Coordinates of C-alpha atoms and ligand atoms in Angstrom, one line a residue:
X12 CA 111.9 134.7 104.9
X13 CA 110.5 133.0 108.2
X14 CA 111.1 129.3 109.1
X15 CA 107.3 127.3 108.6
X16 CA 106.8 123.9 110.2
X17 CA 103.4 123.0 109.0
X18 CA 101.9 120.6 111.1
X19 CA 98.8 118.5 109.4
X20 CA 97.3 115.0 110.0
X21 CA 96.7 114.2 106.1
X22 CA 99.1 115.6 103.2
X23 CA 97.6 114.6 99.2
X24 CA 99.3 112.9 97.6
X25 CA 100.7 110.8 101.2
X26 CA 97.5 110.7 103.0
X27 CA 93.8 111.8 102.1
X28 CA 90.2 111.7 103.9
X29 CA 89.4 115.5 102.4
X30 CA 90.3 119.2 102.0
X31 CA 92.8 119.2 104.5
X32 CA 95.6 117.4 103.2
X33 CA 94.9 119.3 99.7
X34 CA 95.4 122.5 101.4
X35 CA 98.7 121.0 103.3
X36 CA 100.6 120.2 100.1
X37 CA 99.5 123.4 97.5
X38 CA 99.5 125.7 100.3
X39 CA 103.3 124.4 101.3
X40 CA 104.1 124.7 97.9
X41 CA 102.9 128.2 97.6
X42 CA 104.5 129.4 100.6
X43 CA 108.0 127.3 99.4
X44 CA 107.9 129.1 95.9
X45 CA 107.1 132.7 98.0
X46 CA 110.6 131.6 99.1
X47 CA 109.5 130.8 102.6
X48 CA 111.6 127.7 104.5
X49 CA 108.9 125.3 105.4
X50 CA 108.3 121.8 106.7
X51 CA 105.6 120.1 106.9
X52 CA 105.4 117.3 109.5
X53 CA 103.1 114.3 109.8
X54 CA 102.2 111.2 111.4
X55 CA 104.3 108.3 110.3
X56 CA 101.4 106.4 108.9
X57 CA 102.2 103.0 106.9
X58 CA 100.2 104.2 104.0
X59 CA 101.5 108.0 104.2
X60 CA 105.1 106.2 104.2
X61 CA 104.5 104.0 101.1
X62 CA 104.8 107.1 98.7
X63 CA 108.1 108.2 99.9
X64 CA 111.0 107.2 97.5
X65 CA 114.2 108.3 100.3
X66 CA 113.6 108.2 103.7
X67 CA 116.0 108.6 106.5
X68 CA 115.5 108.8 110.3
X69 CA 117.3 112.2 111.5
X70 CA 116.1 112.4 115.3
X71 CA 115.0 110.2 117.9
X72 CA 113.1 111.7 121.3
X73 CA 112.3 110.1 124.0
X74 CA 109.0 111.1 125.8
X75 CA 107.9 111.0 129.1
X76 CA 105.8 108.2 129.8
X77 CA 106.4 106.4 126.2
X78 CA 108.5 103.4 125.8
X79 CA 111.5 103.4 124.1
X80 CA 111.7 105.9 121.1
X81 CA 110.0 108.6 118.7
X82 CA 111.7 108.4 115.1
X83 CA 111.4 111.7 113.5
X84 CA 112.1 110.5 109.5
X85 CA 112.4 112.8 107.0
X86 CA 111.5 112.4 103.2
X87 CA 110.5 115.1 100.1
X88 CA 106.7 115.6 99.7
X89 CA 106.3 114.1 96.0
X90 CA 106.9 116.3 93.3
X91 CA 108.4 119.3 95.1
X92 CA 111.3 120.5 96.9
X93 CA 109.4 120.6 100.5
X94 CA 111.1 118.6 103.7
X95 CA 108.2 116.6 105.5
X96 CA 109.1 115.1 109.0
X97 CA 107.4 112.3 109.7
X98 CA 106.9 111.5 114.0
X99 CA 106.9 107.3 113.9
X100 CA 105.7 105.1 116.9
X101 CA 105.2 102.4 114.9
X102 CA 102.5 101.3 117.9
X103 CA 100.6 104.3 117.2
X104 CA 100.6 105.0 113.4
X105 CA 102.2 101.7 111.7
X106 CA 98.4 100.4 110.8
X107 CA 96.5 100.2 107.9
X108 CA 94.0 102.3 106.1
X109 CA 92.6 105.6 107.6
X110 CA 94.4 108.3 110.1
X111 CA 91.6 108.4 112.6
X112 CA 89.3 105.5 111.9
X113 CA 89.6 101.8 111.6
X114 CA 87.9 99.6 108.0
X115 CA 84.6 100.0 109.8
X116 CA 84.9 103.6 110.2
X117 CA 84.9 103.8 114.0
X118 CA 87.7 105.9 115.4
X119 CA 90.7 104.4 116.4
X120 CA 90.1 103.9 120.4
X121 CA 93.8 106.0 120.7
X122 CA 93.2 108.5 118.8
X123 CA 93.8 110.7 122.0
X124 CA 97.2 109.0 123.0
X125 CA 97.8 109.0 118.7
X126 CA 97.8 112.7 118.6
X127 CA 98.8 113.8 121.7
X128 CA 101.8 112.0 121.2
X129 CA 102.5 113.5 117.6
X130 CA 102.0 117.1 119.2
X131 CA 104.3 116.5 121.8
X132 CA 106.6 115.1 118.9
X133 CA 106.1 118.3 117.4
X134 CA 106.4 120.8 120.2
X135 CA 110.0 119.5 120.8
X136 CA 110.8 119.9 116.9
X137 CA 109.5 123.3 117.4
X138 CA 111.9 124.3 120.5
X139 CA 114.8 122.5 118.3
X140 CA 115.6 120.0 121.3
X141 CA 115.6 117.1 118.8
X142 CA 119.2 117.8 117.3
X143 CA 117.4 119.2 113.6
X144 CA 119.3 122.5 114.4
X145 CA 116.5 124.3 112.5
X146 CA 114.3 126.2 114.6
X147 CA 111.5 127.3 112.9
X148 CA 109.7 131.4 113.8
X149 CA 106.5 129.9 113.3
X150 CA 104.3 126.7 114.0
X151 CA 101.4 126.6 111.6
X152 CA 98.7 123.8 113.1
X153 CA 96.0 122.6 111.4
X154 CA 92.5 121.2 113.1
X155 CA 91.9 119.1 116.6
X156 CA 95.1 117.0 115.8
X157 CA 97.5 119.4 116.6
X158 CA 95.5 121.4 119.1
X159 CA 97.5 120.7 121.6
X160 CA 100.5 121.8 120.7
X161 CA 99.9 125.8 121.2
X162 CA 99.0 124.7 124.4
X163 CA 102.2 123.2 125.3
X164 CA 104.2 125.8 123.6
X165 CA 102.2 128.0 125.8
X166 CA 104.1 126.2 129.3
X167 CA 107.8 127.4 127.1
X168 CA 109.8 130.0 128.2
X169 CA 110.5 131.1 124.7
X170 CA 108.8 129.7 122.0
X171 CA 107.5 130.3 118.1
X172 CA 104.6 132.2 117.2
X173 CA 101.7 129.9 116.6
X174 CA 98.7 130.0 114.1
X175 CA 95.9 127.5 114.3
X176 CA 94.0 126.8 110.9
X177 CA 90.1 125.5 112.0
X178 CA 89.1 123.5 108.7
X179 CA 86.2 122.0 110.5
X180 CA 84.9 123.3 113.8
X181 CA 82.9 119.9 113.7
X182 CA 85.5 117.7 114.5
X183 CA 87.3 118.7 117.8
X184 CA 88.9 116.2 119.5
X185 CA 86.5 115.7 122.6
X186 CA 87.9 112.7 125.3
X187 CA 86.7 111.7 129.2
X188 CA 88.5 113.7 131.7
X189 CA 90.3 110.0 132.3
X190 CA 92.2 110.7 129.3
X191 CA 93.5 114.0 130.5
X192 CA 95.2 112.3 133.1
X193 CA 95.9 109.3 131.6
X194 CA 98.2 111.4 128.9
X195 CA 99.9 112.8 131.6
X196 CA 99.6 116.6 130.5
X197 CA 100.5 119.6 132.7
X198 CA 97.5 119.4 135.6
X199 CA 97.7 123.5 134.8
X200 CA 96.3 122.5 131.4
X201 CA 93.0 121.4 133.0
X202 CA 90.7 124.6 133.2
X203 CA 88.0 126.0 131.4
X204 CA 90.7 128.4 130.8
X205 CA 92.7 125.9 128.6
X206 CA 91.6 122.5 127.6
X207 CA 88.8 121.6 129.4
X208 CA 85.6 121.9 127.8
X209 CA 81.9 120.8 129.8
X210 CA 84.5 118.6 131.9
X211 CA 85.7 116.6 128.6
X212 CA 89.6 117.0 127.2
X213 CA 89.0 119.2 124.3
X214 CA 92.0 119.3 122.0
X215 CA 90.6 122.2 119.4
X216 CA 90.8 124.5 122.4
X217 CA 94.3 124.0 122.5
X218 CA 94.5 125.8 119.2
X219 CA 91.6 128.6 119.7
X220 CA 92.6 129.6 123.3
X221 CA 96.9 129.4 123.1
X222 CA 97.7 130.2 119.1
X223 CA 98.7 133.4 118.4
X224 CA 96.4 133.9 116.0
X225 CA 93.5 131.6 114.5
X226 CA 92.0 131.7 111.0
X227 CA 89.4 129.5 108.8
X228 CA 89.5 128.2 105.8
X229 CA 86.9 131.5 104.3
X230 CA 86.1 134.9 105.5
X231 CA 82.5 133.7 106.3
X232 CA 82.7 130.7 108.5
X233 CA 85.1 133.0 110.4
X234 CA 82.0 134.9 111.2
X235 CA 79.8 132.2 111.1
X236 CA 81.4 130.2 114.0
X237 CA 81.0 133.0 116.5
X238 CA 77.5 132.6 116.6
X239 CA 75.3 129.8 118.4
X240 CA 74.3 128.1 115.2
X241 CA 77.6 126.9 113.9
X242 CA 79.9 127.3 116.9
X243 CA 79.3 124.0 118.8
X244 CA 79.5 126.0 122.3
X245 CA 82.8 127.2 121.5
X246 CA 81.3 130.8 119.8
X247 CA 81.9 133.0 123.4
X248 CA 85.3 131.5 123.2
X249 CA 85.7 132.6 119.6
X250 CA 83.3 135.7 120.1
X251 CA 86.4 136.4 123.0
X252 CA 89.1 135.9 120.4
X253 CA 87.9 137.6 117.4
X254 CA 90.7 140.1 117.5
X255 CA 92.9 137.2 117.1
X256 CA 90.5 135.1 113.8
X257 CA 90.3 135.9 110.3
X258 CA 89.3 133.8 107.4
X259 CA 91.5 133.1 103.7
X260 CA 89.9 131.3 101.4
X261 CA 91.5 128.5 100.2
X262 CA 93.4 128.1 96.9
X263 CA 93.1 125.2 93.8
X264 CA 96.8 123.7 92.6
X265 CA 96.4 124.0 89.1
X266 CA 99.2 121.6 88.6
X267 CA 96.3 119.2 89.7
X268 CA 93.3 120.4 89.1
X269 CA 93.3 122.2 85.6
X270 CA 91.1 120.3 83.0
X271 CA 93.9 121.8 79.8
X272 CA 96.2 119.7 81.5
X273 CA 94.4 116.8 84.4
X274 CA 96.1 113.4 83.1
X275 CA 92.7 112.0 84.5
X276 CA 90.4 113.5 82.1
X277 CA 88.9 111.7 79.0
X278 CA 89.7 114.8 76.7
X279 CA 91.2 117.9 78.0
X280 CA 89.8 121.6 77.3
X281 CA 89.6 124.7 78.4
X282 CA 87.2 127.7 78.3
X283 CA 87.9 128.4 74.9
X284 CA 87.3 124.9 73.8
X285 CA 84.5 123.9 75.8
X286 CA 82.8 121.5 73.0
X287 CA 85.4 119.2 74.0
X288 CA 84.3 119.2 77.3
X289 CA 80.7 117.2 76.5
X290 CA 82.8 114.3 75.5
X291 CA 83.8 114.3 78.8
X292 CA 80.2 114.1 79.7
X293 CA 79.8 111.0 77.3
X294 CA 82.6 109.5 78.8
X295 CA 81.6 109.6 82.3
X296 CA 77.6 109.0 81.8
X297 CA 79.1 105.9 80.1
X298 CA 81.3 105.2 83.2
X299 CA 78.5 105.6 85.4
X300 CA 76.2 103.3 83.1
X301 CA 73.7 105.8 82.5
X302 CA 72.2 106.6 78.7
X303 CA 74.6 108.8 77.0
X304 CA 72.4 111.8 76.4
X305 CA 74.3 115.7 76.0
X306 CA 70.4 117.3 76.4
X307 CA 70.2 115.7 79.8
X308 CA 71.6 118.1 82.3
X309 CA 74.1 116.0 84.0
X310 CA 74.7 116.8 88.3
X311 CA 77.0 115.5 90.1
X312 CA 78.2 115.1 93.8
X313 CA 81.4 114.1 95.1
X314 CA 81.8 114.0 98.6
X315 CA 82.0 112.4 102.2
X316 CA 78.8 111.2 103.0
X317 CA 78.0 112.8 106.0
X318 CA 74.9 114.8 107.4
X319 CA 77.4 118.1 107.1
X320 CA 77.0 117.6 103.2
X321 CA 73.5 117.8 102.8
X322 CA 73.3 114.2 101.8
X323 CA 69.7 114.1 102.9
X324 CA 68.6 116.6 100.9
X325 CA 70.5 115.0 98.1
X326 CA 68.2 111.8 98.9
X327 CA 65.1 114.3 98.9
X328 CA 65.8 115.5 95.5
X329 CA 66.0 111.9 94.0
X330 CA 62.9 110.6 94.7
X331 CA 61.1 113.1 93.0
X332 CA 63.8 112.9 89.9
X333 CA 61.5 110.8 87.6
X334 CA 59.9 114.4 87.3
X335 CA 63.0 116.2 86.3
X336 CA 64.7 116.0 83.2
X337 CA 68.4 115.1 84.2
X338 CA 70.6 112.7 85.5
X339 CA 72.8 112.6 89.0
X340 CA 76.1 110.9 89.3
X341 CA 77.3 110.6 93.4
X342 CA 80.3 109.8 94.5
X343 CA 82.1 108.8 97.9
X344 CA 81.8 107.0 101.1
X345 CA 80.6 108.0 104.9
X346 CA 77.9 106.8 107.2
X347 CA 76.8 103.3 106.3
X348 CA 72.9 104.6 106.2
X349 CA 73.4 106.9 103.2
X350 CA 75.6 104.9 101.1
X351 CA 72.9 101.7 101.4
X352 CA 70.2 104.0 100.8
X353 CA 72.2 105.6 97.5
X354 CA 72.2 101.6 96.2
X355 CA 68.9 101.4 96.4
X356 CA 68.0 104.4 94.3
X357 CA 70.7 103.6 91.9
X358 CA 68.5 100.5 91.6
X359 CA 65.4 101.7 91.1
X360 CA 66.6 105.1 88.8
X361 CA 68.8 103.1 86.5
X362 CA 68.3 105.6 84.0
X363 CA 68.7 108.5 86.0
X364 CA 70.6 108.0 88.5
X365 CA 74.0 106.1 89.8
X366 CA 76.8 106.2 92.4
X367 CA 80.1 104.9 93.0
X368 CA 80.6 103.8 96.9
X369 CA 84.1 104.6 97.8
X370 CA 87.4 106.5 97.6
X371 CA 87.9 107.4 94.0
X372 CA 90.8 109.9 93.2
X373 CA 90.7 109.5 89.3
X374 CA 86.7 109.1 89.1
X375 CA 86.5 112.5 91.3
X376 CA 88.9 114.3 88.2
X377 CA 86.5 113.0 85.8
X378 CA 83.1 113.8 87.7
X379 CA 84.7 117.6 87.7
X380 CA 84.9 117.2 83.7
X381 CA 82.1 115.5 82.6
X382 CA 79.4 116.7 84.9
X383 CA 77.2 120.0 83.7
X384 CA 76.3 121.3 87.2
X385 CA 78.0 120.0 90.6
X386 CA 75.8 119.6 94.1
X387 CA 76.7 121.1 97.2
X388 CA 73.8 121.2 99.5
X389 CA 76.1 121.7 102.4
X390 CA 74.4 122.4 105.6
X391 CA 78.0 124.5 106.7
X392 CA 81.0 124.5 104.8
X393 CA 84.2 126.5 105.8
X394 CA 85.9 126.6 102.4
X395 CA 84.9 123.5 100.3
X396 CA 87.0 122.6 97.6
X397 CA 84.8 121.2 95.1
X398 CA 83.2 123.5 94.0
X399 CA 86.1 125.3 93.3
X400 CA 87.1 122.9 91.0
X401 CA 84.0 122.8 89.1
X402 CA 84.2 126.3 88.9
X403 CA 87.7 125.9 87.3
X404 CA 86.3 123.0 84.9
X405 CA 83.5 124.9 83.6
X406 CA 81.2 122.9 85.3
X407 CA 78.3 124.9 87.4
X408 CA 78.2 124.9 91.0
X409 CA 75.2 124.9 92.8
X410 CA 75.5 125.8 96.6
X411 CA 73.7 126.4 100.0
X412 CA 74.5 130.0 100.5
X413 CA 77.1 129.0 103.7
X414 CA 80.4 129.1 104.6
X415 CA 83.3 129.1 101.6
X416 CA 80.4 128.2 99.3
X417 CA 79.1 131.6 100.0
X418 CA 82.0 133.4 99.4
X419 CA 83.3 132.0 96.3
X420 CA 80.2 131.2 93.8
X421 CA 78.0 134.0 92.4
X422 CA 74.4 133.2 91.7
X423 CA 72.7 133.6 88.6
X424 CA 70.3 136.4 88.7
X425 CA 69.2 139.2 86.8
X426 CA 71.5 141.3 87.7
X427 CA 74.6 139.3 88.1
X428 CA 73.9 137.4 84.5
X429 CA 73.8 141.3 83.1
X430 CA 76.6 142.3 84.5
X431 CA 78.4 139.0 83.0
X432 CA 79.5 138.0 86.8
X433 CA 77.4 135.1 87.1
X434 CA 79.1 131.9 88.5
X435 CA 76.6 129.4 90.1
X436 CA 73.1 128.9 91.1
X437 CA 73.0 129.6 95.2
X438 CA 69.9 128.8 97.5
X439 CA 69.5 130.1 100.7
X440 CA 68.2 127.5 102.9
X441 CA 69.1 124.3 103.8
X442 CA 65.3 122.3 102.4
X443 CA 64.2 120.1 100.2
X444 CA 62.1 122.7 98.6
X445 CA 65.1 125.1 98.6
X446 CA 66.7 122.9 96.5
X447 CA 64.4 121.4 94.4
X448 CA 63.9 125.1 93.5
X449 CA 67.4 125.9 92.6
X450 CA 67.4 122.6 90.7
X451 CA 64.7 123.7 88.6
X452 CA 66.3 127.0 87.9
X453 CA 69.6 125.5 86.4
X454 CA 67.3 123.1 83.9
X455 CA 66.0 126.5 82.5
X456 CA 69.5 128.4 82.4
X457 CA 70.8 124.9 81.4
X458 CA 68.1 124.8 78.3
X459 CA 69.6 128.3 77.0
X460 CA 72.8 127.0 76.3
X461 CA 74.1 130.5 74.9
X462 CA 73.8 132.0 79.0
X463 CA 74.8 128.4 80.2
X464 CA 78.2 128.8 78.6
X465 CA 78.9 132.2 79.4
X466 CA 78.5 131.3 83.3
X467 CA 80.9 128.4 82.3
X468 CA 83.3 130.7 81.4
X469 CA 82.4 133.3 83.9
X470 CA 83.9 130.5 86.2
X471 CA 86.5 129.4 84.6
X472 CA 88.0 132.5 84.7
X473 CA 87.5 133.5 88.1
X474 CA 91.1 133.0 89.9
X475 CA 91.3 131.2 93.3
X476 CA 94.8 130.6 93.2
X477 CA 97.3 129.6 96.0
X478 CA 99.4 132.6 95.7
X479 CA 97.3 135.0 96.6
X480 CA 96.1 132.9 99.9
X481 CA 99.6 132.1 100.5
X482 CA 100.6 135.9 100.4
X483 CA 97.6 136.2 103.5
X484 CA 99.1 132.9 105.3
X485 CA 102.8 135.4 105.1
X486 CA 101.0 138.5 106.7
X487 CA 99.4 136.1 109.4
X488 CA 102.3 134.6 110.2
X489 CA 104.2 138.0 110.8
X490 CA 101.5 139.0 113.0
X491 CA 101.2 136.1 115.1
X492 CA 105.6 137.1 114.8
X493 CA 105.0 140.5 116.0
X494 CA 102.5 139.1 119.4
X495 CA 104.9 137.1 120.2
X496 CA 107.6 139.7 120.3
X497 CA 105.4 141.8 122.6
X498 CA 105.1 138.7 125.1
Ligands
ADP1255 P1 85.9 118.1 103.1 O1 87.3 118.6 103.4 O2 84.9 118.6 104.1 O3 85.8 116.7 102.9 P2 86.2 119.7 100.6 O4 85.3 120.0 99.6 O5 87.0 120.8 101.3 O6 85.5 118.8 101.7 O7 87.4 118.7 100.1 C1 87.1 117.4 99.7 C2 88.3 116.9 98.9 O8 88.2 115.4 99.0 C3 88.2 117.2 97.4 O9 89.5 117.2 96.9 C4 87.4 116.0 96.8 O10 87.6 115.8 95.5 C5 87.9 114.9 97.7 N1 87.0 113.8 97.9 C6 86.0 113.7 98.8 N2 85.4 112.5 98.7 C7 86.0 111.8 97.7 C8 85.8 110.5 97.1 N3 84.9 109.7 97.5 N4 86.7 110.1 96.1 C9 87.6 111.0 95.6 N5 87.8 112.2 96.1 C10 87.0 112.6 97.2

């Protein structure tokens, strides 16, 4: 089968900020069991390296304009049998904490030179000039970070097919037209054509104008981003490409995510055990320091706290919760406005409400157990992963009618709750009101626990699994295969 070289910024368990570096380790591990040869490769960061029992350097490069060398180092992605590369300039990627930002969560003031350096790193991997002897057919990137390197593959006289994974439109890699220069790139590069975009460097059009082929992370945001609302300016481009952009909805690793099995869980169950399930809820409304009540519906949130997540609405829907009978558990971190107001709620709602400021890997396992329902008032959301995984722990999602969100949660109605299909509790518009609403109509399905549990397990069994995304990733990558040919 084809030769991969996955190219990602975050990898779980090396590096995290969010979805992406979940999808860059199960789907690698899907593809690797479908018997495809694939690589991933990833900045060197100190914190990525840490986890990495054997390392050895097998390449160095030398790159115009860079002093001295670029170490490619190669190591086994925990737990599996996958090769990563890892691209180290210890200048650029030997400091602490975060990928892109520094401890106050401003972005690192190279993150341009950072990445353009890592996709020039990874377009000479790609044309097997580094002395790997592996060339790989195809060059999967993933988001802004490694726009540029279908670009530069682009300026090749032969080359691998290339696929460019959008998992966030939002963030695209905008710098002055200073930088352009400054990085030294091909002066062809710099047209409306290729990377310029409203006179700024842009590297995400790297990826949508030069890859073979582009996809999202779900079927929807693949149509939603060619319109004005969520396509940032960049919808004619994609409206141009749409021959060329499809959507697969992402996957769970049950190896991580399965509550029969999660070693972070209080108590483990599945759907046909599910009373064991509300001890989780004890455990975690205990955890949280809220009264330990299994009549109280329990929400939850876990998330970056950003204006993409619906935080405000979030915000909205506390003030008025001394109305409503539950309690809402948040967790995660993001801009320093939402977080401070979240304390000050927590204070004033100690029985009702709580949240945990920060990055909590184990707490987010047991938030997915213990909760009843799970929040995701997302304004757009390509895939979203966390609602996946409340589907798969039995634990309600209810979703803004966007993005992934759409296209994997089935709302509770009359009809869907007769035909047994009911997943979730899905509003249609982005308001206070909207959700206050939907709010309202889990308490009641919530108070019959007899329909309750039957959209439990209507979720717990509905599959998402890697395999079947990763059998989609294989056809992609044999078209962008087959365009290539034909160039
Ligand atoms: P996004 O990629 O936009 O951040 P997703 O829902 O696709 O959102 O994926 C988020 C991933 O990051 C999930 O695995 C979620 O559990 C995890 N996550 C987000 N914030 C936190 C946090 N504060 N603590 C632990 N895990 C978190």
């Amino acid at each position: 089968m084809s030769k991969i070289l996955f190219a990602t910024s975050e990898a779980h368990p090396l590096i995290k900020t969010g979805g992406l570096a979940d999808v860059s380790s199960a789907l690698p591990i899907a593809l690797k069991t479908l018997r495809c040869d694939i690589r991933i490769i990833l900045p060197a960061y100190a914190e990525a390296l840490k986890n990495i029992k054997r390392l050895k350097t097998v390449a160095n490069i030398i790159l115009p304009g860079l002093p001295g060398y670029v170490e490619i180092l190669q190591g086994k992605l925990p737990n599996s049998n996958i090769k990563v590369l890892f691209v180290q300039y210890e200048p650029a990627f030997k400091r602490p904490g975060n990928p892109y930002t520094d401890a106050q969560g401003n972005p690192w003031a190279d993150n341009a030179e950072r990445f353009s350096l890592f996709c020039r790193a990874v377009t000479e991997v790609a044309q097997n000039r580094v002395g790997l002897n592996w060339q790989p057919d195809v060059i999967h990137c993933n988001d802004w970070q490694t726009g540029l390197v279908p670009a530069l593959l682009s300026l090749e006289q032969t080359r691998p097919a290339t696929l460019f994974t959008i998992h966030n439109l939002a963030y695209q890699g905008l710098f002055p037209h200073a930088t352009f220069q400054a990085l030294g790139l091909p002066p062809s590069l710099w047209s409306h054509n290729a990377l310029e975009f409203h006179q700024q460097l842009s590297f995400i059009k790297g990826g949508l104008i030069f890859a073979d082929q582009i996809n999202t992370v779900s079927p929807r945001y693949a149509e939603e981003i060619k319109t004005a609302e969520f396509g940032y300016g960049l919808e004619g481009l994609l409206k141009h490409r749409q021959s060329a952009l499809t959507g697969i909805v992402n996957g769970i690793d049950d190896k991580l995510w399965n509550p029969a099995t999660d070693p972070h869980i209080h108590k483990h169950y599945d759907s046909q055990h599910l009373t064991d399930k509300s001890d989780n809820k004890d455990y975690i409304q205990a955890a949280f320091k809220l009264p330990i009540d299994k009549s109280k519906l329990l929400l939850g949130f876990i998330g970056r706290l950003v204006e993409q997540k619906g935080i405000d609405l979030i915000l909205s829907l506390l003030t008025q919760i001394e109305q409503l009978p539950i309690q809402l558990i948040v967790l995660g971190s993001g801009d320093t406005l939402f977080e401070t107001q979240l304390k000050t709620l927590a204070i004033k709602f100690p029985r009702q409400f709580n949240c945990k400021i920060g990055y909590d890997e184990t707490l987010a396992h047991q938030i997915e157990a213990g909760a009843d329902a799970l929040l995701m008032p997302s304004r757009f959301e390509p895939c979203g992963l966390n609602q996946l995984y409340s589907l798969h722990y039995g634990t309600v999602p209810i979703v803004h009618h966007v993005g992934g969100l759409a296209d994997t949660v089935i709302d509770a109605n009359d009809k869907t709750l007769a035909l047994n299909q009911a997943t979730g509790i899905v509003f249609k518009q982005p308001t206070n009101t909207a959700l206050l609403m939907a709010v309202n109509r889990t308490i009641a399905l919530f108070a019959n626990q007899h329909t309750w549990k039957k959209i439990m397990r209507n979720g717990m069994n509905s599959r998402f699994n890697w395999r079947k995304s990763a059998l989609q990733y294989i056809k992609l990558y044999k078209t962008a295969l087959a365009s290539v040919a034909k160039i």
